[in-house]
mmCIF file of C-alpha atoms in Angstrom:
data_model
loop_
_atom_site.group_PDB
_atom_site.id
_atom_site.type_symbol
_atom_site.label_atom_id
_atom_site.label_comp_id
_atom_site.label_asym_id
_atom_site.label_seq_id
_atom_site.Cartn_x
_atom_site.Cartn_y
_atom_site.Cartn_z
ATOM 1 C CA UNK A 780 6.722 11.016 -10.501
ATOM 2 C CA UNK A 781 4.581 7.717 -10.921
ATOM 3 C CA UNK A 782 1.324 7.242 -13.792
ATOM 4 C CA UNK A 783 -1.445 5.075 -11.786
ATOM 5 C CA UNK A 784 -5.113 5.470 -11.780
ATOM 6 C CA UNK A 785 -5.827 7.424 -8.536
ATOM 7 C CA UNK A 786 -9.387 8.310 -8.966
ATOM 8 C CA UNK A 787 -10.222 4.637 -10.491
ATOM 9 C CA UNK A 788 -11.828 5.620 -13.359
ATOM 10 C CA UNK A 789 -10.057 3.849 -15.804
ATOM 11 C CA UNK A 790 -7.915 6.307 -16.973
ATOM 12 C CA UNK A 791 -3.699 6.777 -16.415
ATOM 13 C CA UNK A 792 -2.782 9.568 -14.208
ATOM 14 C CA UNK A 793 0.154 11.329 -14.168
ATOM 15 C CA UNK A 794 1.327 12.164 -9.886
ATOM 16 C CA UNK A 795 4.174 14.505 -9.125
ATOM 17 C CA UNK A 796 5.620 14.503 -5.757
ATOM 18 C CA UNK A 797 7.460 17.400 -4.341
ATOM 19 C CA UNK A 798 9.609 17.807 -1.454
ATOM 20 C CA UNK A 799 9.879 21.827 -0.643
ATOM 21 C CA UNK A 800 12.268 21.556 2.685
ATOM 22 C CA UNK A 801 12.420 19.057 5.149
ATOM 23 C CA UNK A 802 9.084 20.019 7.016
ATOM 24 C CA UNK A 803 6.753 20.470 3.860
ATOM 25 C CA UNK A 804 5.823 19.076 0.619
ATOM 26 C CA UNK A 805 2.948 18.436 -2.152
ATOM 27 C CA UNK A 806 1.355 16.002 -4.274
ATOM 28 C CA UNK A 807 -0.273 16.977 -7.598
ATOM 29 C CA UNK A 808 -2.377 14.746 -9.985
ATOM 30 C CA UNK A 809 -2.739 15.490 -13.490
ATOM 31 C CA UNK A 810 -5.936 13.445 -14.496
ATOM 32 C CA UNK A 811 -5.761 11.405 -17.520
ATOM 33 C CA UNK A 812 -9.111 11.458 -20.173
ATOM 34 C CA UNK A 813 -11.390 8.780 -21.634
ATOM 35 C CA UNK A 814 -9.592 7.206 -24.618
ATOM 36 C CA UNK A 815 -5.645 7.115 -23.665
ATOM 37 C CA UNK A 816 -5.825 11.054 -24.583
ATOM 38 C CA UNK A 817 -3.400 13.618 -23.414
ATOM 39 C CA UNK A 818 -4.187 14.612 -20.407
ATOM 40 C CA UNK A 819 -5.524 18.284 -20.072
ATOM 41 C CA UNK A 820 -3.156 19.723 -18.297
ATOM 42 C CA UNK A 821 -5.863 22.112 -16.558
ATOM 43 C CA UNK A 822 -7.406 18.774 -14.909
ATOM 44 C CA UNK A 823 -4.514 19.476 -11.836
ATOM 45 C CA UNK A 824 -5.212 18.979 -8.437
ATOM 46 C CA UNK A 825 -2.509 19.606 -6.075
ATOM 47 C CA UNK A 826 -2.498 18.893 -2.298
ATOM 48 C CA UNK A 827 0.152 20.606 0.007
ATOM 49 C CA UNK A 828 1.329 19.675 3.436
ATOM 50 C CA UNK A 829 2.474 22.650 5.029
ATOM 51 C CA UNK A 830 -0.051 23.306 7.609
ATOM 52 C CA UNK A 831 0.517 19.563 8.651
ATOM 53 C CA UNK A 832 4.222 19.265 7.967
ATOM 54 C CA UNK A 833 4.315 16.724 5.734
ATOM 55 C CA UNK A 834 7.879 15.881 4.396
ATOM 56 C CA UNK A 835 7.529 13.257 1.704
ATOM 57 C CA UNK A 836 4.314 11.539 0.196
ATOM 58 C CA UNK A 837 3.350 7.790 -1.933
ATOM 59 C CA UNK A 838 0.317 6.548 -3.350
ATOM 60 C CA UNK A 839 0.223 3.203 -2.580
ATOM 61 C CA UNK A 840 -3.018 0.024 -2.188
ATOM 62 C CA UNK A 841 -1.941 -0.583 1.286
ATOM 63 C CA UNK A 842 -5.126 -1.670 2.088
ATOM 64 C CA UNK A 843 -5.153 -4.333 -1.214
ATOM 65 C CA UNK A 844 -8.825 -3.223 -2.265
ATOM 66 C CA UNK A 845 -7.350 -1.836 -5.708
ATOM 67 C CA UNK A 846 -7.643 1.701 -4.913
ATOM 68 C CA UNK A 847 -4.431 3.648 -3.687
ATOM 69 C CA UNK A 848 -4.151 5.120 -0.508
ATOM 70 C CA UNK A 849 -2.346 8.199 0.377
ATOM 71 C CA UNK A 850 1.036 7.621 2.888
ATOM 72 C CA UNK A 851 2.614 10.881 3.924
ATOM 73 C CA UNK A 852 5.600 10.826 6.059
ATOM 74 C CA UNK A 853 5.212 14.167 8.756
ATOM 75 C CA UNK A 854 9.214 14.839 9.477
ATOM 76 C CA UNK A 855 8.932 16.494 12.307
ATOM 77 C CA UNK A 856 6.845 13.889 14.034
ATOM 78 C CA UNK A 857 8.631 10.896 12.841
ATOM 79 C CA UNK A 858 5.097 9.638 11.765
ATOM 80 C CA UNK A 859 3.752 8.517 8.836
ATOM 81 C CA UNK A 860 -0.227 8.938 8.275
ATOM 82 C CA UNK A 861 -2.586 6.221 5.851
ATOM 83 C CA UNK A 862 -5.316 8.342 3.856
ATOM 84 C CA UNK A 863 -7.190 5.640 2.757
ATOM 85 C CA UNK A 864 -8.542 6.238 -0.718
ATOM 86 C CA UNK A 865 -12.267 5.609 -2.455
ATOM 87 C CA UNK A 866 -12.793 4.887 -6.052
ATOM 88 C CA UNK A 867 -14.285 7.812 -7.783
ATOM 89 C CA UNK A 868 -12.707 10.348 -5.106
ATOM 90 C CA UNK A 869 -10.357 12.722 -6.508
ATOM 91 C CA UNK A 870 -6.965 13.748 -4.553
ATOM 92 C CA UNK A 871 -8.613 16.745 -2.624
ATOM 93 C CA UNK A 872 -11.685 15.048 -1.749
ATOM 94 C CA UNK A 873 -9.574 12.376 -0.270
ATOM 95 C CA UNK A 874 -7.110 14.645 1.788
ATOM 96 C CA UNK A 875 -8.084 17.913 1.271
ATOM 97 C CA UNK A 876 -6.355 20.726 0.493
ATOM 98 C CA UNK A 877 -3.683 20.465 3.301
ATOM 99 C CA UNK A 878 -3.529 24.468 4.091
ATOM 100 C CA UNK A 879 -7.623 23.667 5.511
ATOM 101 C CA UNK A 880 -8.062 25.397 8.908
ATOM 102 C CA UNK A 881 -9.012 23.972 11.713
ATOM 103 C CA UNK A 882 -12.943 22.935 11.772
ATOM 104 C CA UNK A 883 -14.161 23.034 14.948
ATOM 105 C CA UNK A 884 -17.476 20.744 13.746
ATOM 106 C CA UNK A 885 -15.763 18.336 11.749
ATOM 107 C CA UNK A 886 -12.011 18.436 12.564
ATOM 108 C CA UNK A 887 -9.390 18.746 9.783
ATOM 109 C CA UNK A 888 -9.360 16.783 6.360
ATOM 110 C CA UNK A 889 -5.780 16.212 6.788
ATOM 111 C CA UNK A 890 -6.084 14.970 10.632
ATOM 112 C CA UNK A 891 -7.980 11.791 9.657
ATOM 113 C CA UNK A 892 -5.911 9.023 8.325
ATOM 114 C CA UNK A 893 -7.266 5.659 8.912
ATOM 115 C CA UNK A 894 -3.721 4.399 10.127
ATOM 116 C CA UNK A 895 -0.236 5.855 11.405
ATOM 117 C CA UNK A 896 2.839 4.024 11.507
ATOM 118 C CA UNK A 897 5.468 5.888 14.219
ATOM 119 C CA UNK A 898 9.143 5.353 12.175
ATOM 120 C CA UNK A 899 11.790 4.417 14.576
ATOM 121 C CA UNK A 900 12.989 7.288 15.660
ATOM 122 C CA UNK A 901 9.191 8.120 17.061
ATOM 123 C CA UNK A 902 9.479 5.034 19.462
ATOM 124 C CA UNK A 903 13.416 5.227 20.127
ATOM 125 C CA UNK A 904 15.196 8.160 19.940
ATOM 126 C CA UNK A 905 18.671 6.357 20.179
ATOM 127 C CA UNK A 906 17.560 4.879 16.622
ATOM 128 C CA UNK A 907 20.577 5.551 14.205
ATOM 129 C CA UNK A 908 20.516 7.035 10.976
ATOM 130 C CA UNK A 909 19.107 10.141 9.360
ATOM 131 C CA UNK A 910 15.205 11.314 9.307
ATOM 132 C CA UNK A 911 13.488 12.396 6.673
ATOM 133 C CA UNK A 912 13.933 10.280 4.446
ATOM 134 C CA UNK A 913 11.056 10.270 1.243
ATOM 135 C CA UNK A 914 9.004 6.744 0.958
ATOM 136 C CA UNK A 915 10.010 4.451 -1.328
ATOM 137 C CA UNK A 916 7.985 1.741 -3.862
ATOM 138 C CA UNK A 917 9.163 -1.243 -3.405
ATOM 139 C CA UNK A 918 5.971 -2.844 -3.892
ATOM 140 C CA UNK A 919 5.052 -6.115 -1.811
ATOM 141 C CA UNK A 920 7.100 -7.659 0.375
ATOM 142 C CA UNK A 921 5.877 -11.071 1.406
ATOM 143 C CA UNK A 922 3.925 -11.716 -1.941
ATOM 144 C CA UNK A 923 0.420 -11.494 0.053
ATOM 145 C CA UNK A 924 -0.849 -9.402 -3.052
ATOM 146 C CA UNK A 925 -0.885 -6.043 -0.789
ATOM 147 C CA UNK A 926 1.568 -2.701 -1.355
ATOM 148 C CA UNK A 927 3.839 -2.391 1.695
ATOM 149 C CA UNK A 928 5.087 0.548 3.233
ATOM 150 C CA UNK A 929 9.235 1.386 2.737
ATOM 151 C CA UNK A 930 11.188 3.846 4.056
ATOM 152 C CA UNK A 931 14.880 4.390 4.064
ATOM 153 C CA UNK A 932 17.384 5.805 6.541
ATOM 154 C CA UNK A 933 20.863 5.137 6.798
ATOM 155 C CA UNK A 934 21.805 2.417 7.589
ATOM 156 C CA UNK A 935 18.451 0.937 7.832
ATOM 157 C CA UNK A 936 16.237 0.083 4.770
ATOM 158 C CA UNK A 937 12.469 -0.665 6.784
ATOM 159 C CA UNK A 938 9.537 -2.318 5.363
ATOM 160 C CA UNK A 939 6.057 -2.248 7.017
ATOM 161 C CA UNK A 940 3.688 -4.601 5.677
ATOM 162 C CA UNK A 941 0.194 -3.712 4.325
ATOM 163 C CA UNK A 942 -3.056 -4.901 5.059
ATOM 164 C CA UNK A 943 -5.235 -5.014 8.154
ATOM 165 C CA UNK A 944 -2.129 -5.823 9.947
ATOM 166 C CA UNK A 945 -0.375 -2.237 8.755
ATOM 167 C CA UNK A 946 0.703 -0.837 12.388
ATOM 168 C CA UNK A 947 4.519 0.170 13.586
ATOM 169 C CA UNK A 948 6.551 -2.849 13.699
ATOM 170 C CA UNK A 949 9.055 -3.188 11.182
ATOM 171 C CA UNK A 950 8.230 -6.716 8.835
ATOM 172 C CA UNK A 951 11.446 -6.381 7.035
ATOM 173 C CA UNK A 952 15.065 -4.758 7.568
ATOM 174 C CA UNK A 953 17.940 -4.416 5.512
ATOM 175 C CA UNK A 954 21.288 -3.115 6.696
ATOM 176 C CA UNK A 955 23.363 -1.582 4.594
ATOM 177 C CA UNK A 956 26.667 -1.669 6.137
ATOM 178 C CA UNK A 957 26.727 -4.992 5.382
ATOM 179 C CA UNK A 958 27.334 -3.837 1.927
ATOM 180 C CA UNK A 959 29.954 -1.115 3.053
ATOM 181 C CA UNK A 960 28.033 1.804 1.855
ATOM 182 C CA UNK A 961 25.098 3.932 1.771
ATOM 183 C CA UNK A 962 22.075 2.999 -0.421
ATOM 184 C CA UNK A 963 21.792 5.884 -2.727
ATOM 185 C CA UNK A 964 18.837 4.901 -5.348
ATOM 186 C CA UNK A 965 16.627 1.182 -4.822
ATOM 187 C CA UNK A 966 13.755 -0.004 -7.394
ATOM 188 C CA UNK A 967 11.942 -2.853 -7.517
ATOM 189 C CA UNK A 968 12.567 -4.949 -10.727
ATOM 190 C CA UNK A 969 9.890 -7.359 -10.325
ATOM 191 C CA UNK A 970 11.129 -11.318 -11.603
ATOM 192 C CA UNK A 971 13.490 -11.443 -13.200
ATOM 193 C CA UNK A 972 14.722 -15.128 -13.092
ATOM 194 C CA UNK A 973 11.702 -17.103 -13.352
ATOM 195 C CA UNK A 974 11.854 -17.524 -9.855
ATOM 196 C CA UNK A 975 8.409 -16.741 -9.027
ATOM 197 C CA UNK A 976 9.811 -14.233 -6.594
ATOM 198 C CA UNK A 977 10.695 -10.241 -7.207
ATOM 199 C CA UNK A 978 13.920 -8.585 -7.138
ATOM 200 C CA UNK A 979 14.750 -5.368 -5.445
ATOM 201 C CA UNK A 980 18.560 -3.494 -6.614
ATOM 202 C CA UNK A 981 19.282 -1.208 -4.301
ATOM 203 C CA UNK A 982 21.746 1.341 -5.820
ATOM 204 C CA UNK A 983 24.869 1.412 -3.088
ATOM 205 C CA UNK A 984 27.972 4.157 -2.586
ATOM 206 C CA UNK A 985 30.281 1.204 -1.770
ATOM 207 C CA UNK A 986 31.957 2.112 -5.008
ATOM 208 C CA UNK A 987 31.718 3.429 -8.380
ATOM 209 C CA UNK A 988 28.460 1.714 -10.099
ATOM 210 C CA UNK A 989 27.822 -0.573 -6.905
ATOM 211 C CA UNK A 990 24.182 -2.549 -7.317
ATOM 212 C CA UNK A 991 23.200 -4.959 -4.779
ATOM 213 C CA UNK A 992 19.966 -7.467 -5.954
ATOM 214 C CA UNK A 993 18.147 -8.799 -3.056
ATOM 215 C CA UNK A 994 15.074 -10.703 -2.921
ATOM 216 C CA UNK A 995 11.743 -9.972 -1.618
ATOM 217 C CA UNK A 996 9.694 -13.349 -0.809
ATOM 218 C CA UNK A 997 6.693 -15.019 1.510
ATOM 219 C CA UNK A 998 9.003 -15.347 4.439
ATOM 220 C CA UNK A 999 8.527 -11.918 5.051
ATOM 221 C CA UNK A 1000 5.924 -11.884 8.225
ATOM 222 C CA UNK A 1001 3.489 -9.437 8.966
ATOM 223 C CA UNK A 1002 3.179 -8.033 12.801
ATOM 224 C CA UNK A 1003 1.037 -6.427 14.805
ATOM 225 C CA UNK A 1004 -2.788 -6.173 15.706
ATOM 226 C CA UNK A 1005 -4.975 -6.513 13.360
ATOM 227 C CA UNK A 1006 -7.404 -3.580 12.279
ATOM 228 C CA UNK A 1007 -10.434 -3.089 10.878
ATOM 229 C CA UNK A 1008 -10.260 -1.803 6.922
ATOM 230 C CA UNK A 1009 -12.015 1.392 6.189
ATOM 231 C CA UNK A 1010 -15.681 1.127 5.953
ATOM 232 C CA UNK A 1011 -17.598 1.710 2.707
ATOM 233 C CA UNK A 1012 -19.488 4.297 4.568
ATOM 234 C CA UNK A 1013 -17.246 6.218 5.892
ATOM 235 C CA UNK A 1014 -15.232 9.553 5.143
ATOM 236 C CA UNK A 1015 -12.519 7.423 3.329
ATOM 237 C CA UNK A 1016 -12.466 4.188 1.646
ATOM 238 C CA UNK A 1017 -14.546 2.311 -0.524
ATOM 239 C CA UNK A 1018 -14.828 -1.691 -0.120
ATOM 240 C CA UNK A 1019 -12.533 -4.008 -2.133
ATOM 241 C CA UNK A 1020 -13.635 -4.267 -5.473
ATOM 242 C CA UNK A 1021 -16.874 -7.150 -5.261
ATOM 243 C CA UNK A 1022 -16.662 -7.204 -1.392
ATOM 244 C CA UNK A 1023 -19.150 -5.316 0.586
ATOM 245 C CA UNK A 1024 -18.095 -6.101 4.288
ATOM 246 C CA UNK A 1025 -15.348 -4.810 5.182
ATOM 247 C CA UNK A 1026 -13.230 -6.992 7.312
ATOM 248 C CA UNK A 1027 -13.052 -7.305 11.127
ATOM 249 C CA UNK A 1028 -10.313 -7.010 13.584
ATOM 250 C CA UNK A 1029 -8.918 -10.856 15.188
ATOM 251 C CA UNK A 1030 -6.088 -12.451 16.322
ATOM 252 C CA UNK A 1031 -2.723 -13.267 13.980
ATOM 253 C CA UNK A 1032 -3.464 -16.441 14.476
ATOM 254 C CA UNK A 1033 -6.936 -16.516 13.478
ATOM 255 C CA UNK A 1034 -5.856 -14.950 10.215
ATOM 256 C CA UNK A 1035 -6.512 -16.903 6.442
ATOM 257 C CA UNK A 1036 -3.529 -15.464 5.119
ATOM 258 C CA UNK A 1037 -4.377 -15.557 2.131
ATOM 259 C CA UNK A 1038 -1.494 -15.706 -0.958
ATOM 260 C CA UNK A 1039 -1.374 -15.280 -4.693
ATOM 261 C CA UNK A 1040 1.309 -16.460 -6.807
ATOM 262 C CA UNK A 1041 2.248 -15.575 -9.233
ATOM 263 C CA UNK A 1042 1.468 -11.981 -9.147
ATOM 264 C CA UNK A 1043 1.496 -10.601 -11.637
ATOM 265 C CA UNK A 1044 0.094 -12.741 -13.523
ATOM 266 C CA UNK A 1045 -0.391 -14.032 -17.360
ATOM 267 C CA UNK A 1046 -1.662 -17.755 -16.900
ATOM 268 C CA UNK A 1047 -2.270 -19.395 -13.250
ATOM 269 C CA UNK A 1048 -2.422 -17.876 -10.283
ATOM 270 C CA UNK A 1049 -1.950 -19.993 -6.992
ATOM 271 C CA UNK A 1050 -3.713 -19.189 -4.054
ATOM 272 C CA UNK A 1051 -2.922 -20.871 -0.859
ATOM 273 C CA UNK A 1052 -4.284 -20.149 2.765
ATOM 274 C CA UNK A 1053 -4.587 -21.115 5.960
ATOM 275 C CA UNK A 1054 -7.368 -23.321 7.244
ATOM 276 C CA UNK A 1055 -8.486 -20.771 9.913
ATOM 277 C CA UNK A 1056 -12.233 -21.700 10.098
ATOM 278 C CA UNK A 1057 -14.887 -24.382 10.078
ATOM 279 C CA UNK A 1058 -17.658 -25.293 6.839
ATOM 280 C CA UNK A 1059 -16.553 -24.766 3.616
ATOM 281 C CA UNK A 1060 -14.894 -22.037 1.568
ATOM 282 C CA UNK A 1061 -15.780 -19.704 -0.949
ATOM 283 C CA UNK A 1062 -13.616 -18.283 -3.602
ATOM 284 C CA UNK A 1063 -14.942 -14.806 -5.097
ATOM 285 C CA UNK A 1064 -12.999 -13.449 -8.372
ATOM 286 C CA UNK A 1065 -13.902 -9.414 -9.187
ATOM 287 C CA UNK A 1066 -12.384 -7.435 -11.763
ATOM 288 C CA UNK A 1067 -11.980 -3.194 -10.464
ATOM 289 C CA UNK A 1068 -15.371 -2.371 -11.107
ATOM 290 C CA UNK A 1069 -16.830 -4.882 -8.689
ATOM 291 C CA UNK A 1070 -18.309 -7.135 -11.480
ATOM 292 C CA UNK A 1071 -17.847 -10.647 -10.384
ATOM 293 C CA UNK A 1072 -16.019 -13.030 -12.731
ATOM 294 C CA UNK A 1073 -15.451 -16.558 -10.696
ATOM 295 C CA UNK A 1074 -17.033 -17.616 -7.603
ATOM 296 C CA UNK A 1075 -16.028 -21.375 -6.220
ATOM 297 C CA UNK A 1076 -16.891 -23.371 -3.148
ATOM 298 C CA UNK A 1077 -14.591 -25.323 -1.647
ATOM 299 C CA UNK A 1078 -14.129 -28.185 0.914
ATOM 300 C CA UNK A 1079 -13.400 -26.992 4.641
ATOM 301 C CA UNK A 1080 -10.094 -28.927 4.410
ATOM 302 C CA UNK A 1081 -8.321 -27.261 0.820
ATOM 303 C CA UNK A 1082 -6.163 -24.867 1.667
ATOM 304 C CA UNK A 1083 -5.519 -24.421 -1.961
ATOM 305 C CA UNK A 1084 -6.953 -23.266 -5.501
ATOM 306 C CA UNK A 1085 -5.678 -22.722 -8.727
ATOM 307 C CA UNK A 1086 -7.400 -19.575 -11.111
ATOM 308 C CA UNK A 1087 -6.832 -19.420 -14.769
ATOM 309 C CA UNK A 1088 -6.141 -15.980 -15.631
ATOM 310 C CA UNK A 1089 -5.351 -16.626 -19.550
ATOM 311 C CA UNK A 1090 -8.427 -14.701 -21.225
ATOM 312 C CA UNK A 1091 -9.273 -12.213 -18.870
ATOM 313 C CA UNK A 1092 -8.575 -8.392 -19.468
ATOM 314 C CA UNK A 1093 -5.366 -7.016 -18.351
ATOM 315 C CA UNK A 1094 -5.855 -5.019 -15.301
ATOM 316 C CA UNK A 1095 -6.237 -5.070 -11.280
ATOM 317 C CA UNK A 1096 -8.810 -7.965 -9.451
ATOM 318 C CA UNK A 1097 -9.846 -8.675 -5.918
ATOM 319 C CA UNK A 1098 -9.698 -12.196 -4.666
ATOM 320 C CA UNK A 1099 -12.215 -12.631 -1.387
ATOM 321 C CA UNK A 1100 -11.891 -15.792 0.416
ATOM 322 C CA UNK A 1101 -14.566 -16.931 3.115
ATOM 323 C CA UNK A 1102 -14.576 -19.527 5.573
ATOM 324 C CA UNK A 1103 -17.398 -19.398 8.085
ATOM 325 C CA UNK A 1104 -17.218 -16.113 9.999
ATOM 326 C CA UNK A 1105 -13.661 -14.874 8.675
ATOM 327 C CA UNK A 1106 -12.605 -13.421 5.455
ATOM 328 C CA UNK A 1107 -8.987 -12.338 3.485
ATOM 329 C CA UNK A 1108 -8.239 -10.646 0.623
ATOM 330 C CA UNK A 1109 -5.605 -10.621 -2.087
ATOM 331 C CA UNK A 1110 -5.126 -8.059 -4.921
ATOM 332 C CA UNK A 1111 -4.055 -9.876 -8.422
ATOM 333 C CA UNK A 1112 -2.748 -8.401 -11.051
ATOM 334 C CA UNK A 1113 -3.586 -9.557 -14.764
ATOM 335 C CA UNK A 1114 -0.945 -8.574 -17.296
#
């Protein structure tokens, strides 16, 4: 179970994930009301994955735009499929219903993610461990102010970093033998030390009331090809909240990589990036209805700014940095 807002309209919502067998689940939503109300609990939607065989499902901003995106894990392929989501759009206009048949016109709602990541076992079938294992919300990994993609199967705890970058490569790997057991329960605990950087306890079967504490942190890379993010006028997503282009495939290297720090965050917010581009750079602050609330411009040389987040309203906001022809985001979160 998790409470997030999954059709961004301000209001809580209660999701329930169920796992029938190992080739089939669902997801329902029960959709909260204006006012921190009870939800009415005939305001369900509920999404199934048998047709598709989907094992195990997670909302999660893997895109960092502030509005969740649906990850389901298909089992039997060893695949896991990106529904990117679109403020205002409800569970089933997202996905569909999962049991749609085939349209020969338009395809199948449930057949067009916007990314797949093949697990291990998809690219190596000498992989160890066990498949079908459910998703897991560890949150982000490298502190880049996107959700990241987690998955678990013994002996091998995998992380697959969000963003444009989001493709098959693993970004971070735990092993649990190391420990001498099997991880049997993990949650992310956020910081807890002051440290600026979150803690993950994994709970582990090396004995009786085991808990190992790792830490998540920037060293964490992030792989792969870069991809274009859904466009605003397409079948999925929705721009970042106060951006309205979304951004365009380049090269790792070419990339701003753009950080916030703390995050979340109650006073100052760091943001550091790389100088990636020529003329100078602009700073755009949004809150989650697109409303703009800071916009800076920069030298072509800082590769640094500091926001004040003291006095603004508790909730989710975009950062968009430009510099000449390329762009990054970051999601921050105001507490």
């Amino acid at each position: 179970m998790a409470v997030l807002d999954q059709d961004c309209d301000g209001n809580k919502d209660i999701v329930l994930y169920h796992s029938e067998d190992s080739d089939s689940g669902s997801v329902s939503v029960l959709y909260g009301t204006a006012g921190n109300n009870l939800p009415d609990t005939t305001n369900l939607k509920t999404v199934h994955f048998r047709r598709p065989l989907g094992s195990y499902a997670q909302f999660l901003d893997l895109t960092g735009d502030g509005v969740p995106e649906l990850a389901i894990c298909y089992g039997i392929e060893q695949i896991v499929r990106i529904y990117a989501g679109k403020s205002g759009q409800r569970i089933d206009e997202q996905y569909g219903s999962g049991d749609d048949p085939a349209d020969p016109n338009h395809g199948r709602p449930w057949a067009r993610p916007w990314a797949e990541v093949w697990l291990p076992y998809k690219l190596n079938d000498a992989w160890p461990g066990v498949p079908f294992q459910p998703l897991a919300d560890l949150g982000d990994a490298n502190l880049d102010g996107v959700a990241d993609l987690w998955t678990y199967a013994h002996p091998f705890l995998m992380g697959y970093v969000g963003g444009h970058a989001l493709d098959s490569m693993i970004d971070v790997l735990f092993d649990d033998r190391i420990w001498g057991g099997q991880v049997l329960s993990m949650a992310r605990l956020g910081d807890i030390d002051g440290s600026g950087m979150p803690t993950v306890a994994l709970g582990c079967s090396a004995g009786t009331g085991t808990v190992i504490f790792t830490k998540l942190g920037d060293s964490v890379p992030s792989t792969g090809d870069y991809r274009e993010l859904p466009h605003p006028e397409g079948y999925h997503c929705a721009p970042a909240s106060g951006v309205d282009t979304p951004l365009h495939p380049r090269d790792a290297e070419h990339a701003l990589r753009l950080t916030a720090v703390p995050n979340p965050s109650h006073g100052e917010v760091d943001l550091q990036w790389d100088a990636a581009g020529t003329g100078p750079a602009t700073l755009l602050l949004a809150d989650a209805s697109g409303r703009e609330v800071r916009h800076v411009q920069l030298p072509a040389s800082d590769t640094h700014a500091t926001f004040a987040t003291a006095g603004l309203p508790a909730g989710v906001y975009v950062v968009r940095l430009t510099i000449g022809s390329r762009s990054a985001l970051a999601k921050i979160i105001v507490q």
